[in-house]
Amino acid sequence: MGSPSKSPSEVTETSVTCYELKHFVLGEDGLIDFDDESELKPGNWPDKRKLLHTCLYGLVTFCAQFNSTSLSPKRFQELLNQVYGTSHEVAVLSSSLYILGIAFGPMIFAPISEVYGRKIGVLAPFLLSSVFAFACATAYNVPSLLVYRLLSGFFSGAPIVSAGGVLADIYPDPSIRGKYFALYAMFVSLGPSCGPVVASLLMYSRPESDMGAWRIPEYFSGLLNLTLFVTCEVLLQETYPPIVLKKMARQLRLESARYSIHCLHDTWRLEFKQLVRSHLVRPFEMLVNPIVFVVVLFSSYVFGLFYLFITTLPEVFYLARGWTKTTGVLPNMALFCGTFSGCIINMMYSKVYARKVRDNGGAVIPEERFPLLMGVGWLMPAGIFLCSWTASKSIHWIVPCIGIYLIGLGFITIFQGCLNYLVDTYTKYSASAIASNTFLRSIFAAAFPLFAKQLFVNMGVQWGGSILGFVALGMIPIPFVFYKYGAVIRTKNTYVGSY
């Protein structure tokens, strides 16, 4: 800063060889920023590179979510009971504690991605999650297994919350981002759908006498995570613009010997109180906001139902139809197909939303996220009722599977729509809004499977499912209310204004 300033052309001609200054705007005090058209800016990357990063970060999140249900199959519960004499509730706790770890992980790892960048903020915890997956596979008793599952879930929270920030980095235009957010959500939702199916096949591939077969899914998850970690370490680049700019400023200083060159991130003084306020306190403060609370509650309830059905669908088909332990997990594929179809519909609707934003002069309209929920969201409670009341042997199995398909379709539509609404409404502090959502939805997803078996056994599949369906049905008017009155509520809500 103390050295005399030079013009951009003077710096370019004398010493900058690796990075042309045309990519940056250089102030007289040496402060640089990206030029709007700079190809080094993540938002201006080629489409193929953006798609590669979207898919790889999506796969990282897929693995984190896959492991959340890899120990939910009936076979795992039986093996754990035979080896250690554990109850059904303790076996289910291995999944619930993993999800509980996901609830708290984002509060810690969100600031890491903003201080040190997305890549290290996602991949370093992901590597630690892989280590604890192997620790679970080699656990010598149930308490150690549960502790390792909690820690594995805690570190898995990093890709789940921070990978979404990558999309904001490389797709700054919200009218375009929605389409790729739907693609990313496909990985998020398909992970837990595949977990029980793959884990069951892995465990049943071993002889009945193999009491250690319950360890195989954790070995598989650890190896899958490590393979993906190495791939991402090689192929991924940093996407957080302040960190990219910081690295470029350092390179320019070295190339030009002009040590006054710096970026805003270089002047940032890391304060613990500010980090606590931004990433630990603000997400909980935002839950007090009526808009955030209602939208997050809606998405968290359907997320909890999603996990409940993933973990208990085999139990339903055992109880009502007498299916075998192997075939009982196959209805989860209907849930998989439903969520996949919902993601495709979300991607198609993103084009409609983009057109509405263009017609509005480029300004986002958060309430325009809700028409899709209004038209499709009701399919989730409808699917719950259909699945519950057609579960008996007298009705062909395809009918309840259609209901399961509708559950997945309605779920991802509601879940994705609520997330997009939060991001559009709280653009500057969308990370805090997403952290609020991640925390509450993980609490629901951890708690719901714990009471699912008792609900269906004590009340029957029909009425147990109906209770869940009636609560979901009661929430369906939420998008209608927000679509009509949301803009008015936002303008009158001073808490929104403060964000």
Short mmCIF file of C-alpha atoms in Angstrom, two decimals:
data_model
loop_
_atom_site.label_atom_id
_atom_site.label_comp_id
_atom_site.label_asym_id
_atom_site.label_seq_id
_atom_site.Cartn_x
_atom_site.Cartn_y
_atom_site.Cartn_z
CA MET A 1 0.00 0.00 0.00
CA GLY A 2 2.92 2.33 0.67
CA SER A 3 4.42 1.95 -2.82
CA PRO A 4 3.48 4.39 -5.59
CA SER A 5 0.53 3.33 -7.70
CA LYS A 6 0.89 2.37 -11.33
CA SER A 7 -1.59 2.22 -14.11
CA PRO A 8 -2.89 -1.19 -15.12
CA SER A 9 -1.08 -0.97 -18.43
CA GLU A 10 2.23 -0.13 -16.69
CA VAL A 11 1.95 -3.16 -14.45
CA THR A 12 1.07 -5.41 -17.37
CA GLU A 13 3.96 -4.26 -19.53
CA THR A 14 6.64 -4.53 -16.85
CA SER A 15 6.17 -7.72 -14.95
CA VAL A 16 2.85 -9.55 -14.93
CA THR A 17 3.39 -12.65 -17.04
CA CYS A 18 1.18 -15.44 -15.70
CA TYR A 19 -2.06 -13.56 -15.19
CA GLU A 20 -3.08 -10.69 -17.42
CA LEU A 21 -4.43 -7.75 -15.47
CA LYS A 22 -7.33 -7.47 -17.89
CA HIS A 23 -9.12 -9.98 -15.66
CA PHE A 24 -9.17 -7.51 -12.77
CA VAL A 25 -10.09 -3.98 -11.82
CA LEU A 26 -7.11 -2.35 -10.06
CA GLY A 27 -7.58 0.64 -7.78
CA GLU A 28 -4.94 3.27 -7.09
CA ASP A 29 -4.38 1.83 -3.62
CA GLY A 30 -3.67 -1.62 -5.07
CA LEU A 31 -7.11 -3.07 -4.30
CA ILE A 32 -8.19 -5.50 -6.99
CA ASP A 33 -11.51 -7.04 -7.87
CA PHE A 34 -12.73 -9.25 -10.69
CA ASP A 35 -13.64 -7.63 -13.95
CA ASP A 36 -17.29 -8.46 -14.70
CA GLU A 37 -16.28 -10.41 -17.81
CA SER A 38 -13.25 -12.14 -16.31
CA GLU A 39 -13.03 -15.81 -17.23
CA LEU A 40 -11.27 -16.43 -13.91
CA LYS A 41 -14.41 -15.50 -12.01
CA PRO A 42 -16.29 -18.74 -11.12
CA GLY A 43 -19.57 -17.25 -12.29
CA ASN A 44 -18.07 -16.84 -15.78
CA TRP A 45 -16.62 -20.33 -16.10
CA PRO A 46 -17.49 -22.45 -19.16
CA ASP A 47 -20.71 -24.41 -18.77
CA LYS A 48 -18.92 -27.77 -18.86
CA ARG A 49 -16.69 -26.82 -15.93
CA LYS A 50 -19.69 -25.58 -13.96
CA LEU A 51 -21.57 -28.80 -14.65
CA LEU A 52 -18.55 -30.87 -13.57
CA HIS A 53 -18.40 -29.03 -10.24
CA THR A 54 -22.16 -29.33 -9.75
CA CYS A 55 -22.08 -33.09 -10.30
CA LEU A 56 -18.97 -33.76 -8.20
CA TYR A 57 -20.21 -31.73 -5.24
CA GLY A 58 -23.57 -33.42 -5.73
CA LEU A 59 -21.89 -36.84 -5.54
CA VAL A 60 -20.08 -35.82 -2.35
CA THR A 61 -23.43 -34.90 -0.83
CA PHE A 62 -24.94 -38.12 -2.21
CA CYS A 63 -22.32 -40.15 -0.32
CA ALA A 64 -22.92 -38.21 2.89
CA GLN A 65 -26.67 -38.83 2.62
CA PHE A 66 -26.23 -42.42 1.48
CA ASN A 67 -24.42 -43.26 4.70
CA SER A 68 -27.27 -41.81 6.76
CA THR A 69 -29.49 -44.79 5.89
CA SER A 70 -26.90 -47.48 5.20
CA LEU A 71 -27.47 -48.99 8.67
CA SER A 72 -31.27 -48.79 8.59
CA PRO A 73 -32.12 -52.18 6.95
CA LYS A 74 -33.82 -54.92 8.95
CA ARG A 75 -30.84 -57.21 8.41
CA PHE A 76 -28.53 -54.79 10.25
CA GLN A 77 -30.91 -54.67 13.21
CA GLU A 78 -31.07 -58.47 13.36
CA LEU A 79 -27.30 -58.89 13.18
CA LEU A 80 -26.67 -56.28 15.85
CA ASN A 81 -29.20 -58.03 18.09
CA GLN A 82 -27.59 -61.42 17.53
CA VAL A 83 -24.06 -60.16 18.19
CA TYR A 84 -24.64 -57.63 20.98
CA GLY A 85 -28.21 -58.26 22.15
CA THR A 86 -29.39 -54.75 21.26
CA SER A 87 -33.02 -53.67 20.90
CA HIS A 88 -34.68 -52.31 17.77
CA GLU A 89 -34.52 -48.76 19.16
CA VAL A 90 -30.76 -48.94 19.77
CA ALA A 91 -30.16 -50.22 16.23
CA VAL A 92 -32.25 -47.37 14.78
CA LEU A 93 -30.28 -44.96 16.96
CA SER A 94 -27.22 -45.63 14.79
CA SER A 95 -29.01 -43.86 11.93
CA SER A 96 -30.61 -41.16 14.10
CA LEU A 97 -27.28 -40.17 15.68
CA TYR A 98 -25.68 -39.84 12.25
CA ILE A 99 -28.47 -37.48 11.17
CA LEU A 100 -28.21 -35.63 14.49
CA GLY A 101 -24.54 -35.03 13.72
CA ILE A 102 -25.59 -33.53 10.39
CA ALA A 103 -27.80 -31.09 12.32
CA PHE A 104 -24.86 -29.56 14.19
CA GLY A 105 -22.04 -29.95 11.66
CA PRO A 106 -23.11 -27.05 9.41
CA MET A 107 -22.95 -24.59 12.31
CA ILE A 108 -19.22 -25.26 12.57
CA PHE A 109 -18.22 -25.89 8.97
CA ALA A 110 -20.16 -23.08 7.27
CA PRO A 111 -17.67 -20.41 8.46
CA ILE A 112 -14.72 -22.60 7.46
CA SER A 113 -15.84 -22.49 3.83
CA GLU A 114 -16.02 -18.69 3.98
CA VAL A 115 -12.64 -18.27 5.65
CA TYR A 116 -10.61 -20.93 3.81
CA GLY A 117 -12.74 -21.63 0.73
CA ARG A 118 -15.36 -24.12 -0.41
CA LYS A 119 -12.95 -26.84 -1.47
CA ILE A 120 -11.15 -27.26 1.83
CA GLY A 121 -14.35 -26.51 3.75
CA VAL A 122 -16.07 -29.47 2.07
CA LEU A 123 -13.34 -32.00 1.32
CA ALA A 124 -11.42 -31.89 4.62
CA PRO A 125 -14.48 -32.77 6.76
CA PHE A 126 -15.59 -35.26 4.08
CA LEU A 127 -12.26 -37.06 4.47
CA LEU A 128 -12.73 -37.18 8.26
CA SER A 129 -16.22 -38.57 7.73
CA SER A 130 -14.66 -41.35 5.65
CA VAL A 131 -12.23 -42.11 8.48
CA PHE A 132 -15.09 -42.45 10.95
CA ALA A 133 -16.97 -44.68 8.50
CA PHE A 134 -14.05 -47.10 8.72
CA ALA A 135 -14.08 -46.64 12.50
CA CYS A 136 -17.74 -47.72 12.50
CA ALA A 137 -16.85 -50.78 10.43
CA THR A 138 -14.23 -51.82 12.98
CA ALA A 139 -16.14 -50.86 16.14
CA TYR A 140 -15.81 -53.49 18.88
CA ASN A 141 -19.00 -52.63 20.80
CA VAL A 142 -22.28 -50.75 20.40
CA PRO A 143 -21.34 -47.58 22.37
CA SER A 144 -18.25 -47.03 20.20
CA LEU A 145 -20.33 -47.66 17.05
CA LEU A 146 -22.86 -45.01 18.12
CA VAL A 147 -20.15 -42.46 18.94
CA TYR A 148 -18.42 -43.03 15.61
CA ARG A 149 -21.73 -42.71 13.76
CA LEU A 150 -22.39 -39.37 15.48
CA LEU A 151 -18.94 -38.09 14.51
CA SER A 152 -19.26 -39.40 10.96
CA GLY A 153 -22.54 -37.55 10.59
CA PHE A 154 -21.07 -34.41 12.16
CA PHE A 155 -18.34 -34.20 9.53
CA SER A 156 -20.79 -35.18 6.77
CA GLY A 157 -22.72 -32.00 7.53
CA ALA A 158 -20.04 -29.96 5.75
CA PRO A 159 -20.76 -31.07 2.17
CA ILE A 160 -24.50 -31.05 2.78
CA VAL A 161 -24.58 -27.35 3.72
CA SER A 162 -21.49 -25.91 2.00
CA ALA A 163 -21.91 -27.60 -1.37
CA GLY A 164 -25.07 -25.53 -1.83
CA GLY A 165 -22.90 -22.42 -1.54
CA VAL A 166 -20.89 -23.66 -4.51
CA LEU A 167 -23.98 -23.32 -6.69
CA ALA A 168 -24.40 -19.72 -5.57
CA ASP A 169 -20.75 -19.10 -6.53
CA ILE A 170 -20.86 -20.53 -10.04
CA TYR A 171 -24.49 -19.65 -10.88
CA PRO A 172 -24.95 -16.06 -9.63
CA ASP A 173 -28.08 -15.58 -11.76
CA PRO A 174 -31.00 -16.93 -9.65
CA SER A 175 -33.12 -17.53 -12.75
CA ILE A 176 -30.50 -20.02 -13.96
CA ARG A 177 -29.42 -21.35 -10.58
CA GLY A 178 -32.79 -22.98 -9.89
CA LYS A 179 -32.29 -25.55 -12.66
CA TYR A 180 -28.92 -26.65 -11.31
CA PHE A 181 -30.15 -26.49 -7.74
CA ALA A 182 -32.75 -29.07 -8.79
CA LEU A 183 -29.98 -31.24 -10.25
CA TYR A 184 -28.02 -30.94 -7.01
CA ALA A 185 -31.15 -31.75 -4.99
CA MET A 186 -31.45 -34.96 -6.99
CA PHE A 187 -28.17 -36.17 -5.48
CA VAL A 188 -29.26 -35.03 -2.00
CA SER A 189 -32.54 -36.95 -2.07
CA LEU A 190 -31.38 -40.03 -3.97
CA GLY A 191 -28.62 -40.78 -1.45
CA PRO A 192 -30.88 -41.83 1.44
CA SER A 193 -33.20 -43.64 -0.99
CA CYS A 194 -30.37 -45.87 -2.23
CA GLY A 195 -28.77 -46.48 1.16
CA PRO A 196 -31.07 -49.24 2.49
CA VAL A 197 -31.26 -51.07 -0.85
CA VAL A 198 -27.50 -51.21 -1.45
CA ALA A 199 -26.74 -51.99 2.20
CA SER A 200 -29.26 -54.85 2.27
CA LEU A 201 -27.82 -56.38 -0.89
CA LEU A 202 -24.31 -56.14 0.55
CA MET A 203 -25.29 -57.81 3.83
CA TYR A 204 -27.39 -60.54 2.19
CA SER A 205 -24.49 -61.32 -0.14
CA ARG A 206 -22.81 -62.90 2.87
CA PRO A 207 -23.81 -66.29 4.38
CA GLU A 208 -26.45 -66.27 7.12
CA SER A 209 -23.82 -67.45 9.59
CA ASP A 210 -21.59 -64.40 8.98
CA MET A 211 -22.28 -62.27 12.06
CA GLY A 212 -19.89 -59.57 10.84
CA ALA A 213 -21.91 -58.79 7.72
CA TRP A 214 -23.29 -55.63 9.38
CA ARG A 215 -19.84 -54.06 8.97
CA ILE A 216 -19.83 -54.35 5.16
CA PRO A 217 -21.99 -51.24 4.42
CA GLU A 218 -19.62 -49.07 6.46
CA TYR A 219 -16.57 -50.44 4.67
CA PHE A 220 -18.36 -49.77 1.38
CA SER A 221 -19.22 -46.19 2.42
CA GLY A 222 -15.67 -45.51 3.55
CA LEU A 223 -14.16 -46.79 0.29
CA LEU A 224 -16.72 -44.91 -1.80
CA ASN A 225 -15.98 -41.69 0.10
CA LEU A 226 -12.21 -42.07 -0.24
CA THR A 227 -12.44 -42.74 -3.97
CA LEU A 228 -14.60 -39.67 -4.48
CA PHE A 229 -12.32 -37.58 -2.24
CA VAL A 230 -9.30 -38.34 -4.42
CA THR A 231 -11.31 -37.61 -7.58
CA CYS A 232 -12.53 -34.27 -6.23
CA GLU A 233 -9.08 -33.30 -4.94
CA VAL A 234 -7.73 -33.72 -8.48
CA LEU A 235 -10.59 -32.22 -10.52
CA LEU A 236 -12.22 -29.54 -8.36
CA GLN A 237 -11.16 -25.90 -8.25
CA GLU A 238 -11.95 -23.26 -5.67
CA THR A 239 -15.30 -21.56 -6.38
CA TYR A 240 -15.66 -19.00 -3.56
CA PRO A 241 -14.86 -15.68 -5.33
CA PRO A 242 -13.14 -13.95 -2.35
CA ILE A 243 -10.76 -16.89 -1.91
CA VAL A 244 -10.09 -17.15 -5.67
CA LEU A 245 -9.36 -13.42 -5.73
CA LYS A 246 -7.09 -13.73 -2.69
CA LYS A 247 -4.99 -16.39 -4.44
CA MET A 248 -4.83 -14.29 -7.61
CA ALA A 249 -3.78 -11.20 -5.64
CA ARG A 250 -0.95 -13.17 -4.04
CA GLN A 251 0.18 -14.43 -7.45
CA LEU A 252 0.08 -10.92 -8.91
CA ARG A 253 2.18 -9.61 -6.03
CA LEU A 254 4.81 -12.24 -6.71
CA GLU A 255 4.78 -11.75 -10.49
CA SER A 256 4.82 -7.95 -10.47
CA ALA A 257 6.80 -7.31 -7.26
CA ARG A 258 4.12 -4.75 -6.46
CA TYR A 259 3.30 -5.64 -2.89
CA SER A 260 0.47 -3.16 -2.50
CA ILE A 261 -1.82 -5.41 -4.57
CA HIS A 262 -4.46 -6.93 -2.31
CA CYS A 263 -8.15 -7.85 -2.16
CA LEU A 264 -10.87 -7.21 0.39
CA HIS A 265 -10.45 -10.68 1.89
CA ASP A 266 -6.84 -9.76 2.78
CA THR A 267 -8.14 -6.93 4.97
CA TRP A 268 -10.65 -9.11 6.80
CA ARG A 269 -9.82 -9.58 10.45
CA LEU A 270 -11.12 -12.87 11.75
CA GLU A 271 -13.09 -12.24 14.94
CA PHE A 272 -14.45 -15.13 16.95
CA LYS A 273 -17.46 -13.14 18.17
CA GLN A 274 -18.43 -12.27 14.60
CA LEU A 275 -18.17 -15.91 13.52
CA VAL A 276 -20.30 -17.03 16.45
CA ARG A 277 -22.85 -14.33 15.69
CA SER A 278 -23.03 -15.12 11.98
CA HIS A 279 -22.97 -18.91 12.00
CA LEU A 280 -24.07 -20.11 15.43
CA VAL A 281 -26.53 -17.45 16.61
CA ARG A 282 -28.09 -16.07 13.43
CA PRO A 283 -29.54 -19.40 12.16
CA PHE A 284 -31.42 -19.79 15.44
CA GLU A 285 -32.47 -16.13 15.42
CA MET A 286 -33.90 -16.59 11.95
CA LEU A 287 -36.03 -19.50 13.16
CA VAL A 288 -37.90 -16.96 15.30
CA ASN A 289 -38.88 -15.12 12.13
CA PRO A 290 -42.45 -16.27 11.26
CA ILE A 291 -41.66 -16.59 7.55
CA VAL A 292 -38.55 -18.71 8.15
CA PHE A 293 -40.19 -20.78 10.87
CA VAL A 294 -43.26 -21.72 8.83
CA VAL A 295 -41.33 -22.51 5.64
CA VAL A 296 -38.62 -24.44 7.51
CA LEU A 297 -41.22 -26.33 9.57
CA PHE A 298 -43.04 -27.34 6.38
CA SER A 299 -39.90 -28.58 4.64
CA SER A 300 -38.58 -30.24 7.82
CA TYR A 301 -41.80 -32.18 8.39
CA VAL A 302 -41.80 -33.62 4.88
CA PHE A 303 -38.07 -34.36 5.23
CA GLY A 304 -38.77 -36.23 8.46
CA LEU A 305 -41.53 -38.20 6.72
CA PHE A 306 -39.16 -38.99 3.88
CA TYR A 307 -36.67 -40.56 6.31
CA LEU A 308 -39.44 -42.29 8.22
CA PHE A 309 -40.66 -44.07 5.09
CA ILE A 310 -37.13 -44.87 3.91
CA THR A 311 -36.32 -46.63 7.17
CA THR A 312 -39.71 -48.29 7.83
CA LEU A 313 -41.12 -49.23 4.42
CA PRO A 314 -39.56 -52.70 4.69
CA GLU A 315 -41.23 -53.09 8.10
CA VAL A 316 -44.59 -52.14 6.57
CA PHE A 317 -44.26 -54.77 3.85
CA TYR A 318 -43.13 -57.38 6.41
CA LEU A 319 -46.12 -56.67 8.65
CA ALA A 320 -48.87 -56.24 6.06
CA ARG A 321 -47.74 -58.52 3.22
CA GLY A 322 -45.31 -60.97 4.77
CA TRP A 323 -42.58 -60.11 2.28
CA THR A 324 -39.12 -61.55 2.84
CA LYS A 325 -36.30 -59.51 4.28
CA THR A 326 -34.64 -59.26 0.87
CA THR A 327 -37.66 -58.15 -1.17
CA GLY A 328 -38.95 -55.90 1.62
CA VAL A 329 -36.40 -53.18 0.79
CA LEU A 330 -37.30 -53.02 -2.91
CA PRO A 331 -40.27 -50.61 -2.47
CA ASN A 332 -37.65 -48.01 -1.60
CA MET A 333 -36.90 -47.94 -5.33
CA ALA A 334 -40.39 -46.50 -5.88
CA LEU A 335 -39.37 -43.68 -3.53
CA PHE A 336 -36.19 -43.29 -5.56
CA CYS A 337 -38.18 -43.04 -8.80
CA GLY A 338 -40.57 -40.52 -7.28
CA THR A 339 -37.80 -38.20 -6.10
CA PHE A 340 -36.02 -38.54 -9.44
CA SER A 341 -39.21 -37.58 -11.31
CA GLY A 342 -39.74 -34.66 -8.93
CA CYS A 343 -36.24 -33.37 -9.63
CA ILE A 344 -36.94 -33.48 -13.38
CA ILE A 345 -40.17 -31.53 -12.84
CA ASN A 346 -38.29 -28.98 -10.71
CA MET A 347 -35.74 -28.51 -13.48
CA MET A 348 -38.51 -27.98 -16.02
CA TYR A 349 -40.30 -25.47 -13.78
CA SER A 350 -37.06 -23.52 -13.32
CA LYS A 351 -37.44 -22.42 -16.96
CA VAL A 352 -40.89 -21.05 -16.16
CA TYR A 353 -39.48 -19.23 -13.14
CA ALA A 354 -36.62 -17.80 -15.22
CA ARG A 355 -39.12 -16.38 -17.70
CA LYS A 356 -41.10 -14.74 -14.88
CA VAL A 357 -37.91 -13.17 -13.52
CA ARG A 358 -37.04 -11.78 -16.96
CA ASP A 359 -40.55 -10.37 -17.31
CA ASN A 360 -40.05 -8.70 -13.91
CA GLY A 361 -36.95 -6.85 -15.08
CA GLY A 362 -34.53 -9.39 -13.63
CA ALA A 363 -35.76 -9.01 -10.05
CA VAL A 364 -36.46 -12.26 -8.21
CA ILE A 365 -40.03 -13.04 -7.12
CA PRO A 366 -39.79 -15.48 -4.19
CA GLU A 367 -43.52 -16.25 -4.22
CA GLU A 368 -43.30 -17.54 -7.79
CA ARG A 369 -41.55 -20.61 -6.38
CA PHE A 370 -44.86 -21.76 -4.90
CA PRO A 371 -47.12 -22.52 -7.92
CA LEU A 372 -45.32 -25.84 -8.40
CA LEU A 373 -45.88 -26.71 -4.72
CA MET A 374 -49.53 -25.75 -5.06
CA GLY A 375 -49.95 -28.04 -8.06
CA VAL A 376 -47.85 -31.04 -7.01
CA GLY A 377 -47.23 -30.83 -3.25
CA TRP A 378 -50.57 -32.41 -2.33
CA LEU A 379 -49.38 -35.66 -3.94
CA MET A 380 -47.30 -36.43 -0.84
CA PRO A 381 -50.23 -36.77 1.62
CA ALA A 382 -52.23 -38.47 -1.15
CA GLY A 383 -49.41 -40.98 -1.56
CA ILE A 384 -49.29 -41.60 2.20
CA PHE A 385 -53.02 -42.40 2.31
CA LEU A 386 -52.80 -44.59 -0.81
CA CYS A 387 -49.81 -46.54 0.52
CA SER A 388 -51.33 -46.97 4.00
CA TRP A 389 -54.78 -48.17 2.95
CA THR A 390 -53.64 -50.53 0.18
CA ALA A 391 -50.89 -52.28 2.14
CA SER A 392 -52.84 -55.51 2.71
CA LYS A 393 -52.17 -58.72 0.76
CA SER A 394 -55.55 -58.57 -0.96
CA ILE A 395 -54.43 -55.61 -3.09
CA HIS A 396 -51.71 -55.91 -5.72
CA TRP A 397 -48.32 -54.62 -4.52
CA ILE A 398 -48.08 -52.13 -7.37
CA VAL A 399 -50.82 -49.97 -5.81
CA PRO A 400 -48.98 -49.11 -2.56
CA CYS A 401 -45.81 -48.68 -4.62
CA ILE A 402 -47.63 -46.04 -6.67
CA GLY A 403 -48.41 -44.32 -3.37
CA ILE A 404 -44.73 -44.51 -2.40
CA TYR A 405 -43.81 -43.01 -5.78
CA LEU A 406 -46.18 -40.10 -5.11
CA ILE A 407 -44.63 -39.59 -1.67
CA GLY A 408 -41.20 -39.14 -3.26
CA LEU A 409 -42.56 -36.88 -6.00
CA GLY A 410 -44.44 -34.64 -3.57
CA PHE A 411 -41.58 -34.57 -1.08
CA ILE A 412 -38.86 -33.29 -3.40
CA THR A 413 -41.20 -30.69 -4.90
CA ILE A 414 -42.04 -29.27 -1.47
CA PHE A 415 -38.51 -29.54 -0.13
CA GLN A 416 -36.84 -27.91 -3.13
CA GLY A 417 -39.47 -25.18 -3.41
CA CYS A 418 -39.03 -24.19 0.25
CA LEU A 419 -35.24 -24.07 -0.10
CA ASN A 420 -35.46 -21.89 -3.21
CA TYR A 421 -37.90 -19.56 -1.47
CA LEU A 422 -35.54 -19.09 1.49
CA VAL A 423 -32.57 -18.39 -0.81
CA ASP A 424 -34.55 -15.87 -2.87
CA THR A 425 -35.96 -14.11 0.20
CA TYR A 426 -32.74 -13.95 2.22
CA THR A 427 -30.19 -13.62 -0.55
CA LYS A 428 -27.44 -12.01 1.52
CA TYR A 429 -27.87 -14.39 4.44
CA SER A 430 -29.10 -17.41 2.56
CA ALA A 431 -26.39 -19.53 4.21
CA SER A 432 -27.93 -18.82 7.62
CA ALA A 433 -31.42 -19.59 6.31
CA ILE A 434 -30.20 -22.89 4.84
CA ALA A 435 -28.38 -23.68 8.10
CA SER A 436 -31.67 -23.13 9.97
CA ASN A 437 -33.38 -25.49 7.56
CA THR A 438 -30.60 -28.09 7.79
CA PHE A 439 -30.70 -28.03 11.59
CA LEU A 440 -34.46 -28.44 12.02
CA ARG A 441 -34.93 -30.95 9.20
CA SER A 442 -32.11 -33.10 10.61
CA ILE A 443 -33.78 -33.07 14.04
CA PHE A 444 -37.02 -34.27 12.44
CA ALA A 445 -35.24 -36.89 10.34
CA ALA A 446 -33.38 -38.18 13.40
CA ALA A 447 -36.51 -38.38 15.57
CA PHE A 448 -39.16 -39.76 13.21
CA PRO A 449 -37.66 -43.24 12.61
CA LEU A 450 -37.41 -43.78 16.39
CA PHE A 451 -41.19 -43.94 16.83
CA ALA A 452 -42.17 -45.28 13.40
CA LYS A 453 -42.26 -48.99 14.27
CA GLN A 454 -44.33 -48.40 17.42
CA LEU A 455 -46.72 -46.24 15.43
CA PHE A 456 -47.37 -48.88 12.77
CA VAL A 457 -47.41 -51.85 15.17
CA ASN A 458 -49.71 -50.28 17.77
CA MET A 459 -52.09 -48.42 15.44
CA GLY A 460 -51.79 -50.55 12.34
CA VAL A 461 -50.38 -49.54 8.99
CA GLN A 462 -53.65 -47.91 7.89
CA TRP A 463 -54.26 -45.56 10.82
CA GLY A 464 -50.60 -45.05 11.65
CA GLY A 465 -50.01 -43.82 8.12
CA SER A 466 -53.22 -41.78 8.18
CA ILE A 467 -52.04 -39.77 11.20
CA LEU A 468 -48.90 -38.80 9.29
CA GLY A 469 -50.96 -38.05 6.18
CA PHE A 470 -53.44 -35.81 8.00
CA VAL A 471 -50.64 -33.66 9.45
CA ALA A 472 -49.06 -33.35 6.00
CA LEU A 473 -52.46 -32.50 4.54
CA GLY A 474 -52.86 -29.73 7.11
CA MET A 475 -49.69 -28.09 5.83
CA ILE A 476 -50.68 -28.07 2.16
CA PRO A 477 -52.38 -24.61 2.40
CA ILE A 478 -49.04 -23.01 3.37
CA PRO A 479 -47.82 -22.35 -0.21
CA PHE A 480 -51.25 -21.00 -1.16
CA VAL A 481 -51.16 -18.50 1.73
CA PHE A 482 -47.60 -17.42 1.00
CA TYR A 483 -48.28 -17.10 -2.72
CA LYS A 484 -51.13 -14.68 -2.07
CA TYR A 485 -49.86 -12.78 0.96
CA GLY A 486 -46.11 -13.46 0.99
CA ALA A 487 -45.07 -10.17 -0.61
CA VAL A 488 -47.17 -8.21 1.89
CA ILE A 489 -45.80 -10.20 4.82
CA ARG A 490 -42.23 -9.58 3.69
CA THR A 491 -42.70 -5.82 3.39
CA LYS A 492 -44.29 -5.56 6.84
CA ASN A 493 -41.84 -7.88 8.57
CA THR A 494 -39.07 -5.69 9.97
CA TYR A 495 -36.97 -8.76 10.76
CA VAL A 496 -36.77 -9.50 7.03
CA GLY A 497 -35.68 -5.96 6.43
CA SER A 498 -32.78 -6.34 8.83
CA TYR A 499 -31.45 -9.11 6.65
#
